[in-house]
Amino acid sequence: MMRASIRSILVVDVGGTSVKCGMVVDRVPQAGERLFPSSSLRNADPVGSFARLVREFCAEAGLTPDLMVST
């Protein structure tokens, strides 16, 4: 069985004040971290809001992650 290669990782830290997004590519942290207010997730559709936030960050970074890690 072949193992898929993971080259890019989206890292998302969800905190009480802010949501911080960053990327790691080929084991190297990339410049261009982004902060979003956590208040943007406090609404009737927090999961949809989180998905939009992630899509926005990835579009701005011009990267498509192979994997996402969220804390």
Coordinates of C-alpha atoms in Angstrom, one line a residue:
M1 CA 0.0 0.0 0.0
M2 CA 1.4 3.4 -1.0
R3 CA 1.3 6.2 1.6
A4 CA 0.1 9.6 0.4
S5 CA 2.7 12.4 0.6
I6 CA 1.7 15.3 2.8
R7 CA 3.4 18.5 1.6
S8 CA 1.3 21.3 3.0
I9 CA -0.5 21.6 6.3
L10 CA -3.0 24.3 7.4
V11 CA -2.7 25.0 11.1
V12 CA -5.6 26.7 12.8
D13 CA -5.6 27.8 16.5
V14 CA -9.1 28.7 17.7
G15 CA -8.9 30.8 20.8
G16 CA -11.4 32.9 22.7
T17 CA -10.2 36.2 21.2
S18 CA -8.9 35.2 17.8
V19 CA -8.5 32.4 15.3
K20 CA -5.0 32.2 14.0
C21 CA -4.2 30.5 10.6
G22 CA -0.9 29.5 9.2
M23 CA 0.7 27.1 6.7
V24 CA 3.6 24.7 6.8
V25 CA 4.9 23.6 3.4
D26 CA 7.6 20.9 3.1
R27 CA 8.1 21.1 6.9
V28 CA 8.8 24.9 6.7
P29 CA 6.5 27.4 8.4
Q30 CA 5.4 30.0 5.8
A31 CA 5.2 33.7 6.3
G32 CA 1.7 35.2 6.2
E33 CA -0.1 34.2 9.3
R34 CA -3.6 35.6 9.6
L35 CA -5.8 36.5 12.6
F36 CA -9.5 36.5 12.5
P37 CA -11.7 37.6 15.4
S38 CA -13.3 34.6 17.2
S39 CA -16.5 36.6 17.3
S40 CA -16.9 35.8 13.6
L41 CA -17.7 32.2 14.7
R42 CA -20.3 33.2 17.2
N43 CA -23.5 33.1 15.1
A44 CA -26.2 30.7 14.0
D45 CA -23.8 28.8 11.7
P46 CA -20.4 28.5 13.4
V47 CA -19.3 25.5 11.3
G48 CA -20.1 27.3 8.1
S49 CA -18.4 30.4 9.3
F50 CA -15.3 28.4 10.2
A51 CA -15.3 26.8 6.7
R52 CA -15.5 30.3 5.1
L53 CA -12.7 31.6 7.2
V54 CA -10.5 28.6 6.2
R55 CA -11.4 29.0 2.5
E56 CA -10.6 32.7 2.7
F57 CA -7.2 32.1 4.3
C58 CA -6.3 29.4 1.8
A59 CA -7.3 31.6 -1.2
E60 CA -5.2 34.5 0.2
A61 CA -2.2 32.2 0.7
G62 CA -2.7 30.7 -2.7
L63 CA -2.2 27.2 -1.2
T64 CA -4.4 24.1 -1.0
P65 CA -3.5 22.2 2.1
D66 CA -3.1 18.4 2.1
L67 CA -4.1 18.3 5.7
M68 CA -5.6 20.6 8.4
V69 CA -4.8 20.6 12.1
S70 CA -6.9 22.6 14.4
T71 CA -6.5 23.2 18.2

